Coordinates of C-alpha atoms in Angstrom, one line a residue:
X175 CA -10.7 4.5 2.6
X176 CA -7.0 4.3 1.4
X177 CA -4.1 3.3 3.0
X178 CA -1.0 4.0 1.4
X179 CA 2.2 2.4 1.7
X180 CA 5.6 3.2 0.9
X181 CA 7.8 -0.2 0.6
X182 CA 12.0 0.3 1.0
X183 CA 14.8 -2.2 0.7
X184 CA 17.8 -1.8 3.2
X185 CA 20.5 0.2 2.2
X186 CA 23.6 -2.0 0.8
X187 CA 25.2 -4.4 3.5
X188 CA 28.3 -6.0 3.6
X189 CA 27.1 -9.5 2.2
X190 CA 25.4 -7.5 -0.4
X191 CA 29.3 -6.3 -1.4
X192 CA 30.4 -9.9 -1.0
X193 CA 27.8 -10.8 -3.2
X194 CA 26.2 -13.8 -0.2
X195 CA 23.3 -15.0 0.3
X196 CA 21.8 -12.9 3.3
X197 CA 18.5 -14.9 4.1
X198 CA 17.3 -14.7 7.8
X199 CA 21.2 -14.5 8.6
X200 CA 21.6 -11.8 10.8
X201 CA 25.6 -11.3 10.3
X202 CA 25.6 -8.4 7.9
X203 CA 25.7 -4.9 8.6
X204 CA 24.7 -1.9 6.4
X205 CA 28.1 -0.5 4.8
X206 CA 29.0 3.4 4.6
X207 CA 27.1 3.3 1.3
X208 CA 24.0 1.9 2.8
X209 CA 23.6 4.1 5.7
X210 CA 24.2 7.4 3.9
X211 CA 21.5 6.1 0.9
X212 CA 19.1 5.2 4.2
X213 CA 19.6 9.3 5.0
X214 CA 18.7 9.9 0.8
X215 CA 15.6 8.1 1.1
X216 CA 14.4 10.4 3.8
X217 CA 15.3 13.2 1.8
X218 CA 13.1 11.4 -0.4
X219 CA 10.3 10.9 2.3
X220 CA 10.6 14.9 3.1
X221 CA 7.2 16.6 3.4
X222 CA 5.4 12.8 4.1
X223 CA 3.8 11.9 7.4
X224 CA 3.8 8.5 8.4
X225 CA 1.6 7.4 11.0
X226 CA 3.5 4.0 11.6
X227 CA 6.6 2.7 10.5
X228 CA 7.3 -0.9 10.5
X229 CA 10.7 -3.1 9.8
X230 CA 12.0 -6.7 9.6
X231 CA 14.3 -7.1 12.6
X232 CA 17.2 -8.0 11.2
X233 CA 19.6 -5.5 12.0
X234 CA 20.8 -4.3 8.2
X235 CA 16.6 -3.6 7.7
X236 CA 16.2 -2.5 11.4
X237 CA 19.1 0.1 11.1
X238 CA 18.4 1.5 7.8
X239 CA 14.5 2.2 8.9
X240 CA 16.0 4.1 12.3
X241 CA 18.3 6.3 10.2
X242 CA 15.5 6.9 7.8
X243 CA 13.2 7.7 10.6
X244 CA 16.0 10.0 12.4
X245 CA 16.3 12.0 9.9
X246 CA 12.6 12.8 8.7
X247 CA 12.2 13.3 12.7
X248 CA 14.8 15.8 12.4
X249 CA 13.6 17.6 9.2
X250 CA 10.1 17.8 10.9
X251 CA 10.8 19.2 14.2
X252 CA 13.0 22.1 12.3
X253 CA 9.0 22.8 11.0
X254 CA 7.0 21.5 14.1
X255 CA 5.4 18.9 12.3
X256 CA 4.7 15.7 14.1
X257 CA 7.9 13.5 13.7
X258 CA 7.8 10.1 12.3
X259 CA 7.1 7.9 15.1
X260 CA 9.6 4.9 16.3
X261 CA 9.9 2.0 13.7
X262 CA 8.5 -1.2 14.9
X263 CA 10.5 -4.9 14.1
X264 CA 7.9 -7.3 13.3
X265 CA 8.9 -10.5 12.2
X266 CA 6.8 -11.4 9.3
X267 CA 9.6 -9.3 7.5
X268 CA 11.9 -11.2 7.6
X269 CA 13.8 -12.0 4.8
X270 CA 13.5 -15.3 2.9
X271 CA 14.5 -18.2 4.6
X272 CA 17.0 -20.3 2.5
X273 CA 18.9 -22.1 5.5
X274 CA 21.4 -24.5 3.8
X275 CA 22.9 -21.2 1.5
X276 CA 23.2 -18.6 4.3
X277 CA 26.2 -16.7 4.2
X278 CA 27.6 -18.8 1.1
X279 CA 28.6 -16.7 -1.9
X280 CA 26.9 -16.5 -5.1
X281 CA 29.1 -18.5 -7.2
X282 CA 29.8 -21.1 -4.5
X283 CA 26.2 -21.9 -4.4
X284 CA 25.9 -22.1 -8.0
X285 CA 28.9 -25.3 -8.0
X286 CA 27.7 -26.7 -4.6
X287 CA 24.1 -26.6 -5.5
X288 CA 24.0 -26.5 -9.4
X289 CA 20.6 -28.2 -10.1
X290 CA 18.9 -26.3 -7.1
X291 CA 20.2 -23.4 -8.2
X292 CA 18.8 -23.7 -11.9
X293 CA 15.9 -24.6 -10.2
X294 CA 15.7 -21.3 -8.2
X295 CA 16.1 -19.2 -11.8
X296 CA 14.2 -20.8 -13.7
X297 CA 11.2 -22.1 -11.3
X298 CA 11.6 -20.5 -7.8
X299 CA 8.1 -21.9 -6.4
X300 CA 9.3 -25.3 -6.9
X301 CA 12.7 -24.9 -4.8
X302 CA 12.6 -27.3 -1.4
X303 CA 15.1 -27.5 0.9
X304 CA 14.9 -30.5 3.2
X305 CA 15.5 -29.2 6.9
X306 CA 15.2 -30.9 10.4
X307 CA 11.3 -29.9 10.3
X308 CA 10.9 -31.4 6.7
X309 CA 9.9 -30.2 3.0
X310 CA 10.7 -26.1 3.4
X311 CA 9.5 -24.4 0.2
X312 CA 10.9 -21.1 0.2
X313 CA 9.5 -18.9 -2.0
X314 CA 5.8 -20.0 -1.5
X315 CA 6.7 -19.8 2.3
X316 CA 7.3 -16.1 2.2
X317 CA 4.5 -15.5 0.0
X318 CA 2.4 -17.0 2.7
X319 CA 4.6 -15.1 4.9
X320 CA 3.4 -11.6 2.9
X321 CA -0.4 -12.1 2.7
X322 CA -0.3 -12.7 6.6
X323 CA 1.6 -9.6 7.0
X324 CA -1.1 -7.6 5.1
X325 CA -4.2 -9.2 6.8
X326 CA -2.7 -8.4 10.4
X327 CA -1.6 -4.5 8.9
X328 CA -4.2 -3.2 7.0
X329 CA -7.4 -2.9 9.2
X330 CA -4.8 -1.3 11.8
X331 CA -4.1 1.4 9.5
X332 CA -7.8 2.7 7.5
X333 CA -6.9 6.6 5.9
X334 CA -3.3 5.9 7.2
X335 CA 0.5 6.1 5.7
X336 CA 3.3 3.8 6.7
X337 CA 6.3 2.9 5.9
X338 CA 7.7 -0.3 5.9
X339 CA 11.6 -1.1 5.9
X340 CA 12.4 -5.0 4.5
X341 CA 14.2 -6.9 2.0
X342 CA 15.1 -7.6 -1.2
X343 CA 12.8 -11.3 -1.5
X344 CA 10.1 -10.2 1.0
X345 CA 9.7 -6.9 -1.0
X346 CA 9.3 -8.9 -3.8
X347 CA 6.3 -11.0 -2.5
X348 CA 4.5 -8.0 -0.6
X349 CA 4.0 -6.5 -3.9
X350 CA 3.1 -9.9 -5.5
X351 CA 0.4 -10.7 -3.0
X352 CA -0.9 -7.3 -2.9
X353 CA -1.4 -7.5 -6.6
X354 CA -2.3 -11.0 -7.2
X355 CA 1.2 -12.0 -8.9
X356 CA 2.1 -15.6 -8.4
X357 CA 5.1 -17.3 -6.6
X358 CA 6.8 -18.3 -10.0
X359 CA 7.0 -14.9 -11.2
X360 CA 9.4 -14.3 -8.1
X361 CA 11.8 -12.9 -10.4
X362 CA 10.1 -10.7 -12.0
X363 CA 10.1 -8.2 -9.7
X364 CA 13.0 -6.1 -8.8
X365 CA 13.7 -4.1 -5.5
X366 CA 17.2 -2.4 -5.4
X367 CA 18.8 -1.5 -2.4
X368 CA 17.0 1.7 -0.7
X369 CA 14.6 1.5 -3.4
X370 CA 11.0 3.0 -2.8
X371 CA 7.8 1.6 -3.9
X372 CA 4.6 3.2 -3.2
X373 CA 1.0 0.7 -2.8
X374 CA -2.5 2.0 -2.2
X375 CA -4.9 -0.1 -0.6
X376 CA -8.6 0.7 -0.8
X377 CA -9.3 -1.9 2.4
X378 CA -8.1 -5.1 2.8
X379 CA -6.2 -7.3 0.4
X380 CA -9.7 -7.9 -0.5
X381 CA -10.4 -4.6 -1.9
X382 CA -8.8 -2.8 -4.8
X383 CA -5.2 -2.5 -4.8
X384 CA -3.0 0.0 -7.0
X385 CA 0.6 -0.3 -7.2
X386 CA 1.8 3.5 -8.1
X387 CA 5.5 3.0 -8.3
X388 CA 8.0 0.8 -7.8
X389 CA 11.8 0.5 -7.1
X390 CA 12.1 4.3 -7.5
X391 CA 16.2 5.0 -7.1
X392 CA 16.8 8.5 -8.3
X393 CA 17.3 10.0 -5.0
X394 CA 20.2 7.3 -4.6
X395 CA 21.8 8.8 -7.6
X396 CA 20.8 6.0 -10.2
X397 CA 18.0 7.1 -12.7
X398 CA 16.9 3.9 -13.4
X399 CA 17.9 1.0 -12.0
X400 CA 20.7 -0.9 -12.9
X401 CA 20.7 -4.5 -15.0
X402 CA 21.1 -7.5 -12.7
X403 CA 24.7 -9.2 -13.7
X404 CA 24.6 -11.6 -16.6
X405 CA 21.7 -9.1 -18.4
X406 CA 22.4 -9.7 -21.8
X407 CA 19.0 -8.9 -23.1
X408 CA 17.2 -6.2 -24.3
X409 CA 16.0 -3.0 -22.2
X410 CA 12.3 -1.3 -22.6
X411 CA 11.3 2.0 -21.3
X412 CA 7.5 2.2 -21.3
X413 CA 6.5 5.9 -21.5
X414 CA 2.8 7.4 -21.2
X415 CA 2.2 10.3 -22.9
X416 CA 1.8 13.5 -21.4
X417 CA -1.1 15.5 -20.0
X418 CA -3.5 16.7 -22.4
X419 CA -6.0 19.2 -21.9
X420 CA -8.7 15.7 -22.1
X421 CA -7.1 14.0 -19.3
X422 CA -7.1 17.3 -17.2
X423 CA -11.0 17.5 -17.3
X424 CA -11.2 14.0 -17.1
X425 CA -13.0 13.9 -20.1
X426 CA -12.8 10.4 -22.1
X427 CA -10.7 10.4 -25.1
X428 CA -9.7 6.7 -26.7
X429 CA -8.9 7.1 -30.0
X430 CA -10.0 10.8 -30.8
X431 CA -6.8 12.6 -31.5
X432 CA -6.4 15.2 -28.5
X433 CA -2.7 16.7 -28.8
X434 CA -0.4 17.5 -25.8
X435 CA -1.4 20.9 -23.4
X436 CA 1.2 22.9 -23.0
X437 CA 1.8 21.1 -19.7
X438 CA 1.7 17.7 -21.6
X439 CA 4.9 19.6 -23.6
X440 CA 6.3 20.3 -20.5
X441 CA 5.9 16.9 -18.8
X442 CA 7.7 14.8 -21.9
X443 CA 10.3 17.6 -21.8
X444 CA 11.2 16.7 -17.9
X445 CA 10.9 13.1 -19.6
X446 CA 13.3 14.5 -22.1
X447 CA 15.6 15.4 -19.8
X448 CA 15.4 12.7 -17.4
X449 CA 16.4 10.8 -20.3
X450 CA 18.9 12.4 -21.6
X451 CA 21.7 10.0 -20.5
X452 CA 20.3 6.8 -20.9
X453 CA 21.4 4.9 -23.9
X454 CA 18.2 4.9 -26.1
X455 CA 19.0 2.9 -29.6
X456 CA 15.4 2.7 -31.1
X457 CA 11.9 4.1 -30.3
X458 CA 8.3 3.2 -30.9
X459 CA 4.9 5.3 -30.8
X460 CA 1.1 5.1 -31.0
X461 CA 0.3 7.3 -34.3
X462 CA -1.6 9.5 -32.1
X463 CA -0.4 13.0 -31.4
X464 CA -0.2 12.8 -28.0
X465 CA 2.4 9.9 -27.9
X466 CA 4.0 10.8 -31.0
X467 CA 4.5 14.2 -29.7
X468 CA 6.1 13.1 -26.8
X469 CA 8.1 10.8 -28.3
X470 CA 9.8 13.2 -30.2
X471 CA 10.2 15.8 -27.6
X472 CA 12.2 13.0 -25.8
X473 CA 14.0 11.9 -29.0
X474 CA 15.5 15.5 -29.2
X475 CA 18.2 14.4 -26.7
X476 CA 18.8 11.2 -28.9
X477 CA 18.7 12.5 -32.7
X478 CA 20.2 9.4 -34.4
X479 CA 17.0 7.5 -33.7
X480 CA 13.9 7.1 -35.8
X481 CA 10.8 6.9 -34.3
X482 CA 8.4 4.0 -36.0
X483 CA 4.7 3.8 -35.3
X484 CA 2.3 1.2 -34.7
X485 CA -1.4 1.3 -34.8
X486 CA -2.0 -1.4 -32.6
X487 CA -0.4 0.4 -29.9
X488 CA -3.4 3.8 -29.9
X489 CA -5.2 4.0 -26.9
X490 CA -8.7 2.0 -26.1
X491 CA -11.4 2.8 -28.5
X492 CA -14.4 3.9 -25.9
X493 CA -16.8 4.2 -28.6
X494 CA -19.6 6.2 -27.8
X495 CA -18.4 7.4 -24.1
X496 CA -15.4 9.3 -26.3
X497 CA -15.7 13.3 -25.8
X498 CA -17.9 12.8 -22.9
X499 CA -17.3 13.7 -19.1
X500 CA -18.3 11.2 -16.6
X501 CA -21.3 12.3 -15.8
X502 CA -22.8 12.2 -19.4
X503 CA -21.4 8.8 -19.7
X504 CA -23.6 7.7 -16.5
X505 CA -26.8 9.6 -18.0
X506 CA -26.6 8.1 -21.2
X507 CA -25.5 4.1 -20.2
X508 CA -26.2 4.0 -16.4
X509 CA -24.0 1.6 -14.0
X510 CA -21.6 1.0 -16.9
X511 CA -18.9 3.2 -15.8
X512 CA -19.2 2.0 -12.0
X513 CA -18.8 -1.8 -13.9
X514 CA -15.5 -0.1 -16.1
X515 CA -14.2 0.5 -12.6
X516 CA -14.9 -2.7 -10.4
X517 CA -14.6 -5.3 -12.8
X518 CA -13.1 -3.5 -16.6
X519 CA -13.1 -7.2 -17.9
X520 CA -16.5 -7.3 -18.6
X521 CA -17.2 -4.3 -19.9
X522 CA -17.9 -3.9 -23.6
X523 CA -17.7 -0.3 -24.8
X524 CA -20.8 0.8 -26.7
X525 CA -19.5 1.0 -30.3
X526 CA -16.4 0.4 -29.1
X527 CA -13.1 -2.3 -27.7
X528 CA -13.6 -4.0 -24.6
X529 CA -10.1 -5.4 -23.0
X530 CA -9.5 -8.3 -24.5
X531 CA -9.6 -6.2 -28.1
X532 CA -6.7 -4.3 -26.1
X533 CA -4.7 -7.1 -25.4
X534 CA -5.3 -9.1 -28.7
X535 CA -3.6 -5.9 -30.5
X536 CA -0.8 -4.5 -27.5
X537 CA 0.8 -7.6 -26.2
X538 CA 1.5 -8.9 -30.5
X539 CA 2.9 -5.7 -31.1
X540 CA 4.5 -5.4 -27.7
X541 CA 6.2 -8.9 -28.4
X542 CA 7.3 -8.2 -31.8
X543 CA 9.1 -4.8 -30.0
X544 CA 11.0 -6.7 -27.6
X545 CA 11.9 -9.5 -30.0
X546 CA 13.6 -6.6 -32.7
X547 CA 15.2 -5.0 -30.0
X548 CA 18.9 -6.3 -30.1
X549 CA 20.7 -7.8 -27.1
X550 CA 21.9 -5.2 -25.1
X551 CA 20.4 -2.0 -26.7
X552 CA 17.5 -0.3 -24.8
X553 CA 14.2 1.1 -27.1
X554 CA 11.5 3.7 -25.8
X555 CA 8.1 2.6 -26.3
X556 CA 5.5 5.5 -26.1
X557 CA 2.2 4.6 -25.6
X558 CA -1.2 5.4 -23.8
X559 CA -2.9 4.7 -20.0
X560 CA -5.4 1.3 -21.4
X561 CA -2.0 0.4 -23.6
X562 CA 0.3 0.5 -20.9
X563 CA -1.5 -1.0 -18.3
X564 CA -2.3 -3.9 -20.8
X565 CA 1.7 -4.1 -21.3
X566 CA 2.3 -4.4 -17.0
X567 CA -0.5 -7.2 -16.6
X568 CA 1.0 -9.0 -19.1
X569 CA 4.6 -8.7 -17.9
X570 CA 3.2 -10.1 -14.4
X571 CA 1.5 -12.6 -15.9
X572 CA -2.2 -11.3 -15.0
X573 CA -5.3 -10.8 -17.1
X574 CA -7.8 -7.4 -17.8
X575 CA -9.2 -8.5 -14.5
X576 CA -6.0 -6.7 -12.8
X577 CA -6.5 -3.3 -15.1
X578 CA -6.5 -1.4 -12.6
X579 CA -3.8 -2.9 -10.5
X580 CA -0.9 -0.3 -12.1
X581 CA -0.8 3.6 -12.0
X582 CA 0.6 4.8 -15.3
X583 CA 0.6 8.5 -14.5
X584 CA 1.0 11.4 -17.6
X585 CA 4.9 11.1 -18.5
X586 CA 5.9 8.6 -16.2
X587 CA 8.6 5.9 -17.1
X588 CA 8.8 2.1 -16.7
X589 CA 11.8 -0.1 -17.1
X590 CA 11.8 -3.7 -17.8
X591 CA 14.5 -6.3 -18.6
X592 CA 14.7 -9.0 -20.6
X593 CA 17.8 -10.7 -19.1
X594 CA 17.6 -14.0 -20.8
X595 CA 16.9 -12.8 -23.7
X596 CA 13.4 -12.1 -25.6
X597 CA 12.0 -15.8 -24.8
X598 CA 13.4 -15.2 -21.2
X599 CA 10.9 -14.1 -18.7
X600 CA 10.4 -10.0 -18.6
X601 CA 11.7 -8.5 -15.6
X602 CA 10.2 -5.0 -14.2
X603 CA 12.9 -2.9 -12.9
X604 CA 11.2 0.3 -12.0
X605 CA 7.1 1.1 -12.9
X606 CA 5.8 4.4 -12.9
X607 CA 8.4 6.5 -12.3
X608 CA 7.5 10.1 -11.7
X609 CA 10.6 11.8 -10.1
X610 CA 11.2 14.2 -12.8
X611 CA 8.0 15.4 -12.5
X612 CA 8.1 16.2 -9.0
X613 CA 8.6 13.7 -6.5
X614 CA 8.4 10.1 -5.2
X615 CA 4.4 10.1 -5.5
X616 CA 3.0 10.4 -8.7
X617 CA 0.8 13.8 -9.0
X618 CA -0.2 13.4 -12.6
X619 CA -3.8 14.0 -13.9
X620 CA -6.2 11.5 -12.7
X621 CA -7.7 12.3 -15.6
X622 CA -9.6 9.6 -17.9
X623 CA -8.6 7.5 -20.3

């Protein structure tokens, strides 16, 4: 069983312009802006059937979801598909609830309520606001707020897709309780208006849970998104190589050094040219060929930068399971690939790295990248599935036990911010994104590692 879930932020409202605190406020209204990037996320959506869509019911969320719903409706019935059905309001997506800064601007919250507001950078789980009920804990209320939402959603919706239309802070914590990321990494997470995200549940929050993209915003005409105000840190662009003719067999291939297919070429080349724009001052590889390779197809649209490697960024070392298909592998060391996929933490690869070898070698390495990267210069790191996935846990503060928690697809690009700097905490702008190879959901090879 999967149910798959595509997550969208409102289209910009006029507080957002003002630059207020929204909250549970129900004052603001999407702009001209928002509602035509409401229609570009259905473009988006095109070819996608939903069998529910759900919204918060304030009316910037509420209206973006109807436009987004009116126009897939109206794209479908020019086919005779079914149309999207009706969004429902449901108020366990409502925004966060931060009563005594409603409909205050930014700045005059930051001189009014200076220490709280430190607090709400720097710790957000520990921010309370006193209100006539008492102690009001924002953050962890809407976390609680998230995980009820998913308990009373999921068994409705078994083999299903819906769509769900929120906001920026309840985005944040959907994501976060689906994946097991705590309340003080509220930050961490970034959901920019009309911004898709894509989560697939194998049950209940339970059960697996894979987050395949997040805060895609290509179709809204930004490649990637853009740095919160104040950024002064550096940028990272995490890149997984492309196919190879390994991971389209699904044939195991760690550290043996399989080059590119021809589609692999043609994957880092749509990188390549995804790319082309964005300011890229410095670049880092695995030595392998696969990585290396497409590291330097997408350096050809940025020749004035070198491309260093580093050893300790090559793919997991699967020992003896290397060159073999699945099959072989469960022949030869039975029940240890069914353990690799329900619990990778405790698998040791025969003649081999187990996960912690991973992250004793990728987060170092991945640390001394971010702290040479200068302030306000962005450097591609090119690396592999195991490596990468190693790299997101890490940035969301989680351990091996959450391997399997990211989707880091053949090509794909991740963006993460270091606002405050390299000893600031990381922020993930975008993961896994796969536009440029095709659409909003990642079709890469599920190939193996």
């Amino acid at each position: 069983m999967t149910t798959r879930v595509i997550l969208v932020r409102h289209g910009q409202s006029t507080y957002n312009v003002e630059q207020r605190i929204q909250g549970r406020l129900d004052r603001s209204v999407l702009t001209d802006v928002g509602r035509e990037t409401a229609r570009q996320v259905a473009v988006a959506l095109q070819g996608i059937a939903f069998d529910a869509v759900y919204s918060s019911p304030l009316q910037r969320a509420k209206e973006t979801a109807e436009i987004i719903v009116a126009a897939l409706s109206e794209k479908t019935a020019a086919n005779t598909a079914h149309p999207a059905p009706a969004a429902q309001p449901i108020d366990l997506l409502r925004e966060i609830d931060l009563p005594l800064w409603e409909g205050l601007r930014r700045t005059e919250v930051q001189e009014k309520y200076s220490e709280d507001y430190r607090l709400w950078k720097e710790r957000p789980h520990q921010l309370c606001m006193m209100t006539p009920e008492g102690e009001h804990f924002p953050v962890l209320a809407l976390h609680h707020q998230a995980r009820q939402f998913w308990q009373d959603i999921l068994t409705q919706h078994p083999n299903q897709t819906i769509l769900v239309v929120a906001h920026n802070g309840i985005n944040r914590c959907l994501i976060s309780t689906a994946l097991g990321i705590s309340p003080d990494r509220y930050h961490s997470i970034q959901q920019s208006n009309c911004g898709i995200s894509v989560l697939n549940f194998a049950g209940t929050l339970a059960d697996p849970v894979q987050l395949e993209s997040m805060n895609l915003t290509a179709h809204v005409g930004h490649k990637l998104p853009k740095p919160r105000p104040g950024h002064h840190g550096p940028r990272l662009l995490l890149v997984r190589h492309g196919e190879t003719e390994w991971n389209r067999q699904q044939q195991f291939q760690g550290q043996i050094d399989i080059p590119l297919n021809d589609n692999g070429r043609i994957q880092a080349q749509q990188a390549r040219d995804f790319l082309a724009c964005v300011q890229i001052d410095s670049a880092v590889s695995s030595p392998l060929l696969r990585p290396k390779e497409t590291a330097e197809i997408i350096l050809q649209a940025h020749p004035g930068v070198t491309l260093q490697l580093d050893e300790r960024l090559q793919e997991i070392s699967h020992g003896l399971w290397e060159g073999k298909f699945e099959s072989e592998i469960e022949q030869a060391f039975p029940g240890m690939l069914q353990q690799w996929k329900i619990a990778p933490e405790t698998v040791q690869m025969p003649e081999g790295e187990n996960l912690q070898d991973v992250w004793n070698r990728s987060i170092p390495a991945w640390q001394e990248i971010v702290a040479s990267t200068p302030p306000n210069t962005t450097c591609l790191v090119v690396g592999h599935d195991a490596i990468n996935k190693a790299v997101m846990c890490y940035l969301s503060g989680l351990g091996p036990e959450h391997f399997w928690n990211f989707k880091q697809g053949n090509g794909s690009v991740t963006v993460i911010d270091y606002p405050d700097g390299p000893d600031g905490l990381p922020v993930i702008e975008a993961a896994n994104i796969t536009i440029h190879l095709g659409g909003i959901l990642d079709r890469t090879a599920a190939g193996a590692l």
